[in-house]
Amino acid sequence: MFESSFLEMLMIGIVALLVIGPERLPEIAAKAGRMVAKARAFIANTRQDIERELQTEEMRRLLNRQEEEIRELRDIMQQGTDKLNREARSAENLMRNTLKTGSHAAKTSGDKS
């Protein structure tokens, strides 16, 4: 988090010793350590929350893509079904017309005999 060298830490320690005094320095150092630990924990939790949210967003994008693919497949299947139904009706009409023509021809030839 914070980059500091040994010399910088030594200078901070000397200034703190002079300003705070030797009797209160351990207490203040402990409080500072606890504050740093809380700050690090807060940052870690925030980072985890952000990563979780990003994963959730990625999952939403993936789900939306899959839903779009499913819609496209459904449309393709519906088009195929519609075409098959049209062809089946056409074949049925052709068969009915053929049967009517054949039946009519049979009646006509039966009447002539």
mmCIF file of C-alpha atoms in Angstrom, residues 6-77:
data_model
loop_
_atom_site.group_PDB
_atom_site.id
_atom_site.type_symbol
_atom_site.label_atom_id
_atom_site.label_comp_id
_atom_site.label_asym_id
_atom_site.label_seq_id
_atom_site.Cartn_x
_atom_site.Cartn_y
_atom_site.Cartn_z
ATOM 1 C CA PHE A 6 13.933 1.858 6.266
ATOM 2 C CA LEU A 7 15.458 5.340 6.502
ATOM 3 C CA GLU A 8 12.025 6.983 6.178
ATOM 4 C CA MET A 9 10.595 4.735 8.884
ATOM 5 C CA LEU A 10 13.556 5.524 11.136
ATOM 6 C CA MET A 11 13.017 9.267 10.658
ATOM 7 C CA ILE A 12 9.295 8.931 11.436
ATOM 8 C CA GLY A 13 10.154 6.938 14.571
ATOM 9 C CA ILE A 14 12.674 9.550 15.783
ATOM 10 C CA VAL A 15 10.238 12.433 15.177
ATOM 11 C CA ALA A 16 7.457 10.512 16.942
ATOM 12 C CA LEU A 17 9.769 9.790 19.882
ATOM 13 C CA LEU A 18 10.656 13.469 20.199
ATOM 14 C CA VAL A 19 7.086 14.770 19.780
ATOM 15 C CA ILE A 20 5.125 12.158 21.735
ATOM 16 C CA GLY A 21 7.712 11.078 24.241
ATOM 17 C CA PRO A 22 9.017 7.651 25.212
ATOM 18 C CA GLU A 23 6.217 6.843 27.688
ATOM 19 C CA ARG A 24 3.303 7.346 25.217
ATOM 20 C CA LEU A 25 5.051 6.120 22.054
ATOM 21 C CA PRO A 26 4.113 2.398 22.490
ATOM 22 C CA GLU A 27 0.446 3.282 23.061
ATOM 23 C CA ILE A 28 0.311 5.596 20.034
ATOM 24 C CA ALA A 29 2.216 3.072 17.890
ATOM 25 C CA ALA A 30 -0.289 0.349 18.854
ATOM 26 C CA LYS A 31 -3.219 2.619 17.959
ATOM 27 C CA ALA A 32 -1.572 3.523 14.669
ATOM 28 C CA GLY A 33 -0.992 -0.172 13.954
ATOM 29 C CA ARG A 34 -4.654 -0.965 14.658
ATOM 30 C CA MET A 35 -5.753 1.886 12.400
ATOM 31 C CA VAL A 36 -3.492 0.659 9.605
ATOM 32 C CA ALA A 37 -4.834 -2.887 10.060
ATOM 33 C CA LYS A 38 -8.438 -1.604 9.885
ATOM 34 C CA ALA A 39 -7.616 0.439 6.794
ATOM 35 C CA ARG A 40 -6.042 -2.589 5.108
ATOM 36 C CA ALA A 41 -9.040 -4.761 6.027
ATOM 37 C CA PHE A 42 -11.406 -2.114 4.664
ATOM 38 C CA ILE A 43 -9.442 -1.896 1.421
ATOM 39 C CA ALA A 44 -9.368 -5.699 1.094
ATOM 40 C CA ASN A 45 -13.143 -5.927 1.670
ATOM 41 C CA THR A 46 -13.782 -3.150 -0.811
ATOM 42 C CA ARG A 47 -11.578 -4.861 -3.381
ATOM 43 C CA GLN A 48 -13.450 -8.153 -2.851
ATOM 44 C CA ASP A 49 -16.810 -6.384 -3.233
ATOM 45 C CA ILE A 50 -15.684 -4.756 -6.465
ATOM 46 C CA GLU A 51 -14.350 -8.053 -7.837
ATOM 47 C CA ARG A 52 -17.604 -9.794 -6.906
ATOM 48 C CA GLU A 53 -19.617 -7.066 -8.617
ATOM 49 C CA LEU A 54 -17.460 -7.328 -11.731
ATOM 50 C CA GLN A 55 -17.972 -11.093 -11.787
ATOM 51 C CA THR A 56 -21.718 -10.561 -11.391
ATOM 52 C CA GLU A 57 -21.702 -8.075 -14.271
ATOM 53 C CA GLU A 58 -19.731 -10.512 -16.429
ATOM 54 C CA MET A 59 -22.246 -13.242 -15.596
ATOM 55 C CA ARG A 60 -25.085 -10.903 -16.644
ATOM 56 C CA ARG A 61 -23.371 -10.213 -19.959
ATOM 57 C CA LEU A 62 -22.855 -13.934 -20.528
ATOM 58 C CA LEU A 63 -26.483 -14.656 -19.644
ATOM 59 C CA ASN A 64 -27.696 -11.941 -22.027
ATOM 60 C CA ARG A 65 -25.544 -13.368 -24.831
ATOM 61 C CA GLN A 66 -26.909 -16.863 -24.198
ATOM 62 C CA GLU A 67 -30.491 -15.568 -24.126
ATOM 63 C CA GLU A 68 -29.909 -13.858 -27.479
ATOM 64 C CA GLU A 69 -28.509 -17.092 -28.945
ATOM 65 C CA ILE A 70 -31.526 -19.003 -27.631
ATOM 66 C CA ARG A 71 -33.872 -16.447 -29.249
ATOM 67 C CA GLU A 72 -32.023 -16.797 -32.550
ATOM 68 C CA LEU A 73 -32.231 -20.601 -32.379
ATOM 69 C CA ARG A 74 -35.926 -20.403 -31.517
ATOM 70 C CA ASP A 75 -36.523 -18.141 -34.527
ATOM 71 C CA ILE A 76 -34.624 -20.529 -36.804
ATOM 72 C CA MET A 77 -36.614 -23.483 -35.476
#
